[in-house]
Coordinates of C-alpha atoms and ligand atoms in Angstrom, one line a residue:
M253 CA -83.2 -155.5 235.1
T254 CA -86.8 -156.5 235.5
L255 CA -88.5 -159.8 234.8
E256 CA -91.5 -159.7 232.5
T257 CA -94.4 -162.1 231.8
V258 CA -95.4 -161.8 228.2
S259 CA -98.8 -163.1 227.1
T260 CA -98.8 -165.2 224.0
R261 CA -100.9 -167.8 222.2
P262 CA -99.9 -171.2 220.7
I263 CA -98.5 -171.1 217.2
A264 CA -99.4 -174.1 215.0
G265 CA -96.6 -176.3 213.5
Q266 CA -94.0 -176.1 216.3
K267 CA -93.4 -179.9 216.0
P268 CA -89.7 -180.9 215.9
G269 CA -88.7 -183.1 213.0
T270 CA -85.8 -185.5 212.5
S271 CA -83.5 -182.9 214.1
G272 CA -85.3 -180.1 215.9
L273 CA -87.5 -177.4 214.5
R274 CA -86.5 -176.2 211.0
K275 CA -88.4 -173.4 209.2
K276 CA -87.8 -170.5 207.0
V277 CA -86.1 -167.5 208.7
A278 CA -89.2 -165.4 208.0
E279 CA -91.3 -167.8 210.1
F280 CA -88.9 -167.8 213.0
A281 CA -88.8 -164.0 212.9
R282 CA -92.6 -163.7 213.3
P283 CA -93.7 -162.2 216.6
H284 CA -93.5 -164.6 219.5
Y285 CA -92.5 -167.5 217.3
L286 CA -89.0 -168.2 218.7
A287 CA -89.9 -167.2 222.2
N288 CA -92.9 -169.5 222.2
F289 CA -90.8 -172.5 221.2
V290 CA -87.9 -171.8 223.6
Q291 CA -90.4 -171.3 226.5
S292 CA -92.0 -174.6 225.4
I293 CA -88.6 -176.3 225.7
F294 CA -88.3 -174.8 229.2
N295 CA -91.8 -175.8 230.1
A296 CA -91.2 -179.3 229.0
L297 CA -88.1 -179.4 231.3
G298 CA -90.0 -178.3 234.3
D299 CA -88.5 -176.0 236.9
C300 CA -85.4 -174.4 235.3
A301 CA -84.3 -172.5 238.5
G302 CA -80.7 -173.3 239.2
R303 CA -80.1 -175.2 236.0
S304 CA -77.3 -174.8 233.4
L305 CA -77.3 -174.6 229.6
V306 CA -75.0 -174.1 226.7
V307 CA -76.2 -172.1 223.7
G308 CA -74.6 -171.5 220.3
G309 CA -75.2 -171.9 216.6
D310 CA -73.7 -172.3 213.2
G311 CA -73.5 -168.5 212.6
R312 CA -76.3 -168.4 210.0
Y313 CA -78.5 -165.4 209.5
Y314 CA -80.7 -164.7 212.6
N315 CA -78.2 -166.6 214.9
R316 CA -77.3 -163.5 216.9
Q317 CA -80.8 -162.1 217.3
A318 CA -82.1 -165.5 218.3
L319 CA -79.2 -165.9 220.9
Q320 CA -79.9 -162.6 222.6
L321 CA -83.6 -163.5 222.9
I322 CA -82.8 -167.0 224.2
L323 CA -80.5 -165.5 226.9
R324 CA -83.3 -163.2 228.1
L325 CA -85.7 -166.1 228.2
A326 CA -83.1 -168.3 230.1
A327 CA -82.7 -165.5 232.6
G328 CA -86.4 -165.0 232.8
N329 CA -86.8 -168.7 233.6
G330 CA -84.2 -168.6 236.3
F331 CA -81.3 -170.6 234.8
A332 CA -78.2 -170.3 237.0
R333 CA -75.6 -170.6 234.3
V334 CA -75.5 -170.3 230.6
L335 CA -72.4 -170.8 228.5
V336 CA -72.3 -169.2 225.0
G337 CA -69.8 -169.8 222.2
R338 CA -68.0 -166.6 221.4
G339 CA -69.4 -164.9 218.3
G340 CA -72.6 -167.0 219.0
L341 CA -70.7 -169.9 217.4
L342 CA -70.7 -173.5 218.5
S343 CA -70.6 -176.5 216.2
T344 CA -73.2 -179.2 217.0
P345 CA -70.5 -181.7 218.2
A346 CA -68.7 -179.0 220.2
A347 CA -72.0 -178.1 222.0
S348 CA -72.4 -181.8 222.9
C349 CA -68.7 -181.8 224.1
V350 CA -69.3 -178.7 226.3
I351 CA -72.5 -180.2 227.8
R352 CA -70.7 -183.3 228.8
K353 CA -67.4 -181.7 229.9
Y354 CA -69.1 -179.2 232.2
G355 CA -71.9 -181.4 233.4
L356 CA -74.6 -179.0 232.1
D357 CA -78.3 -179.8 232.1
G358 CA -78.5 -179.4 228.3
G359 CA -78.0 -177.1 225.4
I360 CA -79.8 -175.2 222.6
V361 CA -78.2 -175.4 219.2
L362 CA -79.2 -172.9 216.5
S363 CA -78.9 -174.5 213.1
A364 CA -80.7 -175.8 210.1
S365 CA -77.7 -178.0 209.4
H366 CA -76.9 -178.3 205.7
N367 CA -80.0 -176.2 204.6
P368 CA -79.1 -172.8 203.0
G369 CA -79.1 -169.7 205.1
G370 CA -79.7 -166.0 204.7
P371 CA -82.9 -163.9 205.0
D372 CA -84.7 -166.1 202.6
G373 CA -83.0 -169.3 203.8
D374 CA -83.7 -171.7 206.7
F375 CA -83.2 -171.5 210.4
G376 CA -83.5 -174.1 213.1
I377 CA -83.3 -174.8 216.8
K378 CA -82.8 -178.1 218.6
F379 CA -82.5 -179.1 222.2
N380 CA -79.9 -181.5 223.6
G381 CA -80.1 -183.1 227.0
A382 CA -77.7 -183.7 229.8
N383 CA -76.0 -186.6 228.0
G384 CA -75.1 -184.1 225.2
G385 CA -77.4 -185.7 222.6
P386 CA -80.5 -184.7 220.7
A387 CA -83.6 -184.8 222.8
S388 CA -85.4 -188.2 222.6
E389 CA -88.7 -188.6 220.9
S390 CA -90.5 -188.4 224.2
V391 CA -88.9 -185.1 225.0
T392 CA -89.6 -183.6 221.6
A393 CA -93.2 -184.7 221.9
A394 CA -93.4 -183.0 225.3
I395 CA -92.0 -179.8 223.8
H396 CA -94.5 -179.9 221.0
E397 CA -97.3 -180.6 223.5
A398 CA -96.2 -177.6 225.5
S399 CA -96.2 -175.4 222.4
T400 CA -99.9 -176.2 221.9
R401 CA -100.8 -175.0 225.4
I402 CA -98.5 -172.0 225.9
D403 CA -100.1 -168.8 227.1
H404 CA -97.0 -166.8 228.3
Y405 CA -93.3 -166.6 228.4
L406 CA -90.9 -165.3 230.9
L407 CA -88.4 -162.7 229.8
C408 CA -85.6 -160.7 231.5
N409 CA -85.6 -157.1 230.3
S410 CA -81.8 -156.9 229.9
P411 CA -79.8 -155.2 227.1
D412 CA -78.0 -157.2 224.4
I413 CA -74.7 -158.6 225.7
D414 CA -71.4 -158.5 223.7
L415 CA -71.2 -161.9 222.2
D416 CA -67.7 -161.3 220.7
R417 CA -65.7 -161.0 223.9
S418 CA -65.0 -163.8 226.3
G419 CA -66.1 -163.0 229.8
S420 CA -69.0 -163.1 232.3
H421 CA -72.3 -161.2 232.4
Q422 CA -75.0 -161.2 235.0
L423 CA -78.6 -161.2 233.8
H424 CA -80.7 -161.0 236.9
N425 CA -79.8 -164.4 238.7
T426 CA -78.3 -165.9 235.5
T427 CA -74.5 -165.9 234.9
V428 CA -73.8 -165.8 231.2
E429 CA -70.3 -166.9 230.3
I430 CA -68.9 -166.3 226.8
I431 CA -66.5 -169.1 226.1
D432 CA -64.0 -170.0 223.4
P433 CA -66.1 -172.2 221.1
V434 CA -63.1 -174.2 219.8
E435 CA -60.8 -174.9 222.8
D436 CA -62.7 -177.7 224.6
Y437 CA -63.5 -179.5 221.4
A438 CA -59.9 -179.3 220.1
E439 CA -58.7 -180.7 223.4
L440 CA -61.1 -183.6 223.1
M441 CA -59.9 -184.4 219.6
A442 CA -56.3 -184.4 220.8
S443 CA -57.2 -186.9 223.5
I444 CA -58.8 -189.3 220.9
F445 CA -56.3 -189.3 218.0
D446 CA -52.5 -189.7 217.6
F447 CA -51.8 -186.0 216.9
P448 CA -48.0 -186.4 216.4
K449 CA -48.6 -189.1 213.8
I450 CA -51.2 -187.0 211.9
A451 CA -48.9 -184.0 212.1
A452 CA -46.1 -186.0 210.5
L453 CA -48.5 -187.0 207.7
L454 CA -49.6 -183.4 207.1
G455 CA -46.0 -182.2 207.2
H456 CA -45.0 -184.7 204.5
K457 CA -44.1 -182.9 201.3
R458 CA -46.0 -185.3 199.1
F459 CA -49.2 -185.3 201.1
H460 CA -51.6 -182.5 200.1
M461 CA -55.1 -182.2 201.4
C462 CA -57.9 -179.7 201.4
Y463 CA -60.7 -179.2 203.9
D464 CA -63.7 -177.2 202.8
A465 CA -65.5 -175.5 205.7
M466 CA -68.1 -174.2 203.2
H467 CA -68.2 -170.8 205.0
A468 CA -70.0 -172.6 207.9
V469 CA -69.2 -173.2 211.5
T470 CA -66.2 -175.6 211.2
G471 CA -63.9 -173.0 209.7
P472 CA -62.4 -171.8 213.1
Y473 CA -62.3 -175.4 214.4
A474 CA -60.5 -176.8 211.3
V475 CA -58.0 -173.9 211.1
E476 CA -57.1 -174.3 214.8
I477 CA -56.9 -178.1 214.7
L478 CA -55.5 -178.8 211.2
E479 CA -53.4 -175.8 210.6
H480 CA -52.4 -174.5 214.1
R481 CA -52.2 -177.7 216.1
L482 CA -51.3 -180.2 213.4
G483 CA -49.2 -178.0 211.3
A484 CA -51.0 -178.3 207.9
P485 CA -49.9 -175.5 205.6
A486 CA -52.0 -172.3 205.8
G487 CA -54.7 -172.5 203.2
T488 CA -55.4 -176.2 203.8
V489 CA -58.8 -175.0 205.1
I490 CA -60.8 -173.3 202.4
N491 CA -64.0 -171.2 202.9
G492 CA -63.0 -171.1 206.5
R493 CA -64.8 -167.9 207.5
P494 CA -68.3 -168.5 208.8
L495 CA -70.7 -166.3 206.9
E496 CA -74.4 -165.6 207.7
D497 CA -75.4 -166.9 204.2
F498 CA -72.6 -169.4 203.8
G499 CA -71.3 -167.2 200.9
G500 CA -74.5 -167.9 199.0
G501 CA -73.7 -171.6 199.0
H502 CA -75.5 -174.7 200.2
P503 CA -73.5 -176.0 203.2
D504 CA -74.1 -179.6 202.4
P505 CA -70.9 -181.7 202.1
N506 CA -71.6 -183.7 199.0
L507 CA -70.3 -183.9 195.5
A508 CA -73.0 -181.5 194.2
H509 CA -72.4 -178.7 196.7
A510 CA -68.8 -178.9 197.7
T511 CA -67.8 -177.7 194.3
E512 CA -64.6 -175.9 195.1
L513 CA -63.3 -179.0 196.9
V514 CA -64.3 -181.2 194.0
A515 CA -62.5 -178.9 191.6
R516 CA -59.3 -179.0 193.6
M517 CA -59.4 -182.8 193.9
N518 CA -59.7 -183.0 190.1
S519 CA -57.2 -180.3 189.3
D520 CA -53.9 -180.8 187.4
A521 CA -52.2 -181.4 190.8
P522 CA -54.7 -183.7 192.4
L523 CA -54.8 -183.9 196.1
A524 CA -54.4 -187.0 198.2
F525 CA -57.2 -186.3 200.5
G526 CA -60.2 -184.0 200.7
A527 CA -63.0 -183.4 203.2
A528 CA -65.9 -181.1 203.9
S529 CA -68.4 -180.4 206.6
D530 CA -71.9 -178.9 206.7
G531 CA -73.5 -175.8 208.3
D532 CA -73.2 -177.0 211.9
G533 CA -70.2 -179.3 211.6
D534 CA -71.8 -182.6 212.3
R535 CA -71.7 -184.0 208.8
N536 CA -68.7 -185.0 206.8
M537 CA -67.7 -186.0 203.3
V538 CA -64.3 -187.7 202.7
L539 CA -62.6 -188.0 199.4
G540 CA -59.6 -190.0 198.4
S541 CA -57.6 -189.1 195.3
G542 CA -60.0 -189.6 192.5
I543 CA -62.6 -191.4 194.7
F544 CA -65.6 -190.6 196.7
I545 CA -65.9 -192.5 200.0
N546 CA -69.5 -193.2 200.6
P547 CA -70.5 -192.5 204.2
C548 CA -71.8 -196.1 204.6
D549 CA -68.4 -197.4 203.5
S550 CA -66.7 -194.9 205.7
L551 CA -68.5 -196.2 208.8
A552 CA -67.6 -199.8 207.9
I553 CA -64.0 -198.9 207.4
M554 CA -63.8 -197.0 210.7
A555 CA -65.3 -200.0 212.5
A556 CA -62.9 -202.4 210.8
N557 CA -59.8 -200.3 211.7
A558 CA -60.9 -198.7 215.0
R559 CA -58.3 -200.5 217.1
R560 CA -55.6 -198.5 215.2
I561 CA -56.9 -195.2 216.8
P562 CA -55.6 -194.6 220.3
A563 CA -59.1 -194.0 221.9
Y564 CA -60.5 -197.2 220.4
A565 CA -57.5 -199.4 220.9
D566 CA -59.4 -201.7 223.2
G567 CA -62.0 -202.4 220.6
L568 CA -65.6 -201.5 220.1
A569 CA -68.5 -202.4 222.3
G570 CA -70.8 -202.5 219.3
V571 CA -71.8 -200.4 216.3
A572 CA -75.1 -199.0 214.9
R573 CA -76.4 -197.6 211.7
S574 CA -79.7 -196.0 210.7
M575 CA -82.0 -198.3 208.8
P576 CA -81.5 -196.8 205.3
T577 CA -77.7 -196.9 205.6
S578 CA -76.1 -199.8 203.7
R579 CA -75.2 -202.9 205.5
A580 CA -71.5 -202.6 205.0
V581 CA -70.9 -202.1 208.7
D582 CA -72.9 -205.2 209.5
R583 CA -70.4 -207.3 207.7
V584 CA -67.5 -205.9 209.8
A585 CA -69.5 -206.3 213.0
A586 CA -70.1 -209.9 212.2
E587 CA -66.4 -210.5 211.6
L588 CA -65.5 -208.7 214.8
D589 CA -68.2 -210.6 216.6
I590 CA -69.7 -207.4 218.1
P591 CA -73.4 -206.3 218.2
C592 CA -74.7 -204.2 215.3
F593 CA -78.0 -202.2 215.8
E594 CA -80.3 -200.9 213.2
T595 CA -82.1 -197.7 214.3
P596 CA -84.5 -195.3 212.6
T597 CA -83.1 -192.2 210.8
G598 CA -82.1 -189.5 213.3
W599 CA -79.1 -189.3 215.6
K600 CA -81.3 -189.2 218.6
F601 CA -81.8 -193.0 218.4
F602 CA -78.1 -193.7 219.0
G603 CA -78.0 -191.9 222.4
N604 CA -79.6 -194.6 224.5
L605 CA -77.3 -197.3 223.0
M606 CA -74.2 -195.1 223.7
D607 CA -75.3 -194.2 227.2
A608 CA -75.9 -197.9 228.0
G609 CA -72.4 -198.7 226.7
R610 CA -73.7 -200.9 224.0
I611 CA -72.1 -199.1 221.0
T612 CA -69.0 -197.1 220.4
L613 CA -69.3 -196.2 216.7
C614 CA -72.4 -195.3 214.7
G615 CA -73.3 -193.6 211.4
E616 CA -75.8 -192.8 208.8
E617 CA -75.8 -192.6 205.0
S618 CA -76.6 -188.9 205.3
F619 CA -72.9 -188.1 205.8
G620 CA -72.9 -188.6 209.5
T621 CA -70.5 -190.7 211.5
G622 CA -69.6 -190.4 215.2
S623 CA -68.6 -192.2 218.4
S624 CA -69.4 -192.1 222.0
H625 CA -66.9 -189.3 222.6
V626 CA -69.9 -187.0 222.2
R627 CA -73.6 -187.7 221.5
E628 CA -73.8 -186.1 218.1
K629 CA -72.4 -187.0 214.8
D630 CA -69.1 -185.3 214.3
G631 CA -67.7 -184.0 211.0
L632 CA -64.2 -183.0 212.0
W633 CA -63.8 -186.1 214.2
A634 CA -64.5 -188.2 211.1
V635 CA -61.9 -186.3 209.1
L636 CA -59.3 -186.8 211.8
F637 CA -60.2 -190.5 212.1
W638 CA -59.4 -190.9 208.4
L639 CA -56.2 -188.9 208.6
N640 CA -55.1 -190.9 211.6
L641 CA -55.8 -194.1 209.6
V642 CA -54.0 -192.9 206.5
A643 CA -51.0 -192.1 208.8
E644 CA -51.1 -195.3 210.7
L645 CA -51.6 -197.6 207.7
S646 CA -49.2 -195.6 205.5
K647 CA -51.7 -196.0 202.7
P648 CA -53.7 -193.5 200.7
A649 CA -57.4 -193.3 201.6
R650 CA -58.3 -194.7 198.1
T651 CA -56.3 -197.8 198.8
I652 CA -57.8 -198.3 202.2
L653 CA -61.3 -198.2 200.6
R654 CA -60.4 -200.6 197.8
E655 CA -58.7 -203.1 200.1
H656 CA -61.8 -203.0 202.3
W657 CA -64.0 -203.9 199.3
Q658 CA -61.7 -206.7 198.3
R659 CA -61.9 -208.1 201.8
Y660 CA -65.6 -207.6 202.7
G661 CA -67.2 -207.2 199.3
R662 CA -68.9 -203.9 198.3
D663 CA -72.3 -202.6 199.3
Y664 CA -73.2 -200.4 196.4
F665 CA -75.4 -197.5 197.7
T666 CA -77.2 -194.5 196.3
R667 CA -79.9 -192.2 197.6
H668 CA -82.2 -190.3 195.2
D669 CA -84.1 -187.3 196.6
Y670 CA -87.2 -185.8 195.0
E671 CA -87.5 -182.4 196.7
A672 CA -90.3 -179.8 197.2
L673 CA -93.1 -182.2 196.3
P674 CA -96.6 -181.2 197.2
A675 CA -96.9 -182.7 200.7
E676 CA -100.3 -184.3 200.0
Q677 CA -99.0 -186.0 196.8
A678 CA -96.0 -187.4 198.6
E679 CA -98.1 -188.7 201.4
E680 CA -100.4 -190.4 198.8
V681 CA -97.5 -192.1 197.1
M682 CA -96.3 -193.4 200.5
A683 CA -99.7 -194.5 201.5
A684 CA -100.3 -196.4 198.3
L685 CA -96.9 -198.1 198.6
R686 CA -97.6 -199.0 202.3
Q687 CA -100.8 -200.6 201.3
Q688 CA -99.1 -202.8 198.7
L689 CA -96.4 -204.1 201.1
P690 CA -98.2 -207.3 202.2
A691 CA -98.7 -208.4 198.6
L692 CA -95.2 -207.7 197.3
A693 CA -93.4 -210.9 198.4
G694 CA -92.7 -213.1 195.3
R695 CA -93.3 -210.4 192.8
S696 CA -90.4 -209.4 190.5
Y697 CA -89.3 -205.9 189.4
H698 CA -86.6 -205.5 186.8
G699 CA -85.0 -208.9 187.6
H700 CA -85.3 -208.5 191.4
T701 CA -87.8 -210.7 193.3
V702 CA -89.2 -209.4 196.5
H703 CA -88.4 -211.5 199.5
S704 CA -90.2 -209.4 202.1
A705 CA -91.5 -205.8 202.7
D706 CA -92.5 -203.9 205.8
D707 CA -92.8 -200.4 207.4
F708 CA -89.8 -200.2 209.7
C709 CA -90.6 -200.2 213.4
Y710 CA -87.9 -199.8 216.0
S711 CA -88.1 -201.0 219.6
D712 CA -85.4 -199.3 221.6
P713 CA -83.5 -202.2 223.4
V714 CA -82.6 -199.9 226.3
D715 CA -85.8 -198.2 227.3
G716 CA -88.3 -200.3 225.3
S717 CA -89.8 -197.3 223.5
V718 CA -91.3 -198.1 220.1
S719 CA -91.0 -195.9 217.0
A720 CA -93.2 -197.0 214.2
G721 CA -93.6 -195.8 210.6
Q722 CA -89.9 -195.2 210.1
G723 CA -89.6 -196.1 206.4
L724 CA -90.8 -198.6 203.9
R725 CA -88.4 -201.4 203.3
I726 CA -88.4 -203.7 200.3
L727 CA -86.0 -206.6 200.6
F728 CA -85.2 -208.7 197.6
E729 CA -84.2 -212.3 197.4
D730 CA -80.8 -211.4 195.9
G731 CA -79.9 -209.3 199.0
A732 CA -80.7 -206.0 197.4
R733 CA -82.9 -203.5 199.2
I734 CA -84.9 -200.4 198.4
V735 CA -86.2 -198.0 201.2
F736 CA -88.7 -195.2 200.8
R737 CA -89.2 -192.5 203.3
L738 CA -90.2 -188.9 203.6
S739 CA -87.5 -186.5 205.0
G740 CA -88.1 -184.9 208.4
T741 CA -85.7 -182.0 207.8
G742 CA -87.1 -180.1 204.8
T743 CA -88.8 -176.8 205.0
S744 CA -90.6 -176.6 201.6
G745 CA -93.2 -179.2 200.8
A746 CA -92.1 -182.8 201.1
T747 CA -88.9 -184.6 200.1
L748 CA -89.1 -188.2 199.1
R749 CA -85.9 -190.1 199.7
V750 CA -85.3 -193.4 197.9
Y751 CA -82.4 -195.5 199.1
H752 CA -81.0 -198.3 197.0
D753 CA -78.3 -200.8 197.9
C754 CA -77.0 -204.2 196.7
Y755 CA -74.1 -206.3 197.6
Q756 CA -71.3 -207.4 195.3
R757 CA -68.6 -209.9 196.1
D758 CA -67.1 -210.5 192.6
P759 CA -63.6 -208.9 192.8
A760 CA -63.9 -208.0 189.1
L761 CA -67.1 -206.0 189.7
L762 CA -66.1 -203.8 192.7
E763 CA -65.2 -200.6 190.8
Q764 CA -68.4 -199.8 189.0
D765 CA -70.3 -196.5 189.0
P766 CA -73.0 -197.0 191.7
Q767 CA -75.6 -195.6 189.4
K768 CA -74.8 -198.3 186.9
A769 CA -74.4 -201.1 189.4
L770 CA -77.8 -200.1 190.9
A771 CA -79.6 -199.3 187.6
S772 CA -82.0 -202.2 187.7
L773 CA -82.9 -201.5 191.3
I774 CA -83.4 -197.8 190.5
A775 CA -85.8 -198.8 187.8
A776 CA -87.5 -201.2 190.2
A777 CA -88.0 -198.4 192.7
D778 CA -89.6 -196.2 190.0
E779 CA -92.0 -199.0 189.1
L780 CA -92.9 -199.7 192.7
A781 CA -93.6 -196.2 193.7
G782 CA -94.7 -194.8 190.4
I783 CA -92.3 -191.9 190.8
R784 CA -92.4 -190.8 187.2
R785 CA -96.0 -191.8 186.7
Q786 CA -97.5 -190.3 189.8
L787 CA -95.1 -187.6 190.8
G788 CA -94.3 -186.5 187.3
R789 CA -90.6 -186.4 188.1
Q790 CA -88.3 -187.6 185.4
Q791 CA -85.2 -187.6 187.6
P792 CA -84.2 -187.0 191.2
D793 CA -83.1 -183.5 192.3
V794 CA -80.2 -184.7 194.3
I795 CA -78.3 -188.0 194.0
T796 CA -75.9 -189.0 196.7
Ligands
G16_82 C1 -80.4 -184.9 210.5 C2 -80.4 -186.0 211.5 C3 -79.8 -187.2 210.8 C4 -80.6 -187.5 209.6 C5 -80.7 -186.3 208.7 C6 -81.6 -186.5 207.5 O1 -79.1 -184.5 210.2 O2 -79.6 -185.7 212.6 O3 -79.9 -188.2 211.8 O4 -80.1 -188.6 208.9 O5 -81.1 -185.2 209.4 O6 -82.9 -186.7 208.0 P1 -84.1 -186.7 207.0 O7 -83.8 -187.8 206.0 O8 -85.3 -186.9 207.8 O9 -84.1 -185.4 206.2 P2 -78.7 -183.0 210.1 O10 -77.2 -183.0 209.7 O11 -79.6 -182.4 209.0 O12 -79.0 -182.4 211.5

């Protein structure tokens, strides 16, 4: 096995977005593309000799080829130890778990999350640090900077290794260990939740549930945990086999894409509980019988009931949510008298708060909730949290949700996405809106008078770093809010996200369709940004 230095040149556009570098498969498969980026990660880290890493992915098309190349690069760069999930699989939260459990220096996760896969689909790569969490903005900036200066990468000329069998391989000075991707994570879950109680619930003859793994990475995790360890009937997990193209589906756990789950929930024999996860297993959607539990509400309910879960029995240090997420959790935090932080979109912003012990739970409207057990959002963890709660409270999920609204009021929330916009046009709309911000206070739009407006800027309370330009916020005098921002995870053109939320306390008005409850705010957003007028879009592509 020889080591080789391969000459290369910088490739434009290797700038990580909200969550790593996401591009079309065809782009990643271009000569030197992946090797350049991985070497740039290693260059940003400094001397890699003797360091350790975990590598795995969501199993999408190109996962295996990418893994083999990354192992050669890791060996070329002198890593001492690389752990790899068997079959090349590791969910994002499981990778975080492995980094923390084995004290590794970091990890590389191959995934484009909920984006579709296959030869014409998307691929992605992200780097997590020694705390198990997504690289901070300063690290991703250093990686991008390295990618603009790269002139060679270091490769070990070794044959492909068998990813499907557990065991050890030696690539030059690097020991590669193929590990069970599920075991460590399943053990962690058993240490957090009351497994016997959940098992009793799942064994109850009147409790029927369904978990849709969407042919993505959580299939093996859900089968092991829900069916094998907790005794749910075989078949509880549907679409459980990870496929390179996710079976042609879009592994995004929402009402539009988790169609099989939604059909089962609404069938003649409706289920009591349903859940789904995304491509890499960090997102979750939770459904009660006949009801969708909005992720913002889910976070608030978790915070309000955390003490009922064994791992959180002593209470929460604090909570956090991303800025566009509704303020439902803020109300719970106020009642519990614990701190509540508002961060920019992106899980990486929660890491410092968790490492400093300032928060225990956090979440985002984008179907992500998690806790300090790892440093990623965690789909299956959220599902187990809900099951534990249903078992502990002896109440259906829908009742838990309704009682929460009765007690705290309801934060109606909806996000409208306008996808594949010409990037320039989207930037123009945002720039025009940004310019208007100082003049908006006092103006009325469809019955809502603007109280204040700004471009969200976050100062990290732990390290003092400042992240500006994180979304345009329009706050209204009646407490309603609209947020506009461009997505940092898309791969075609630009995606404009418009977030709307308003608060309702009237007990008689808590069960409305959010699109109706927010109709005047949706109209206000259109007028403010000129979505129909300037973008020529009559309706959003996706509503969540
Ligand atoms: C990633 C980030 C999340 C973020 C989401 C959407 O999730 O980890 O923090 O909320 O993207 O980001 P954007 O609005 O910029 O597209 P995932 O599940 O895609 O990795």
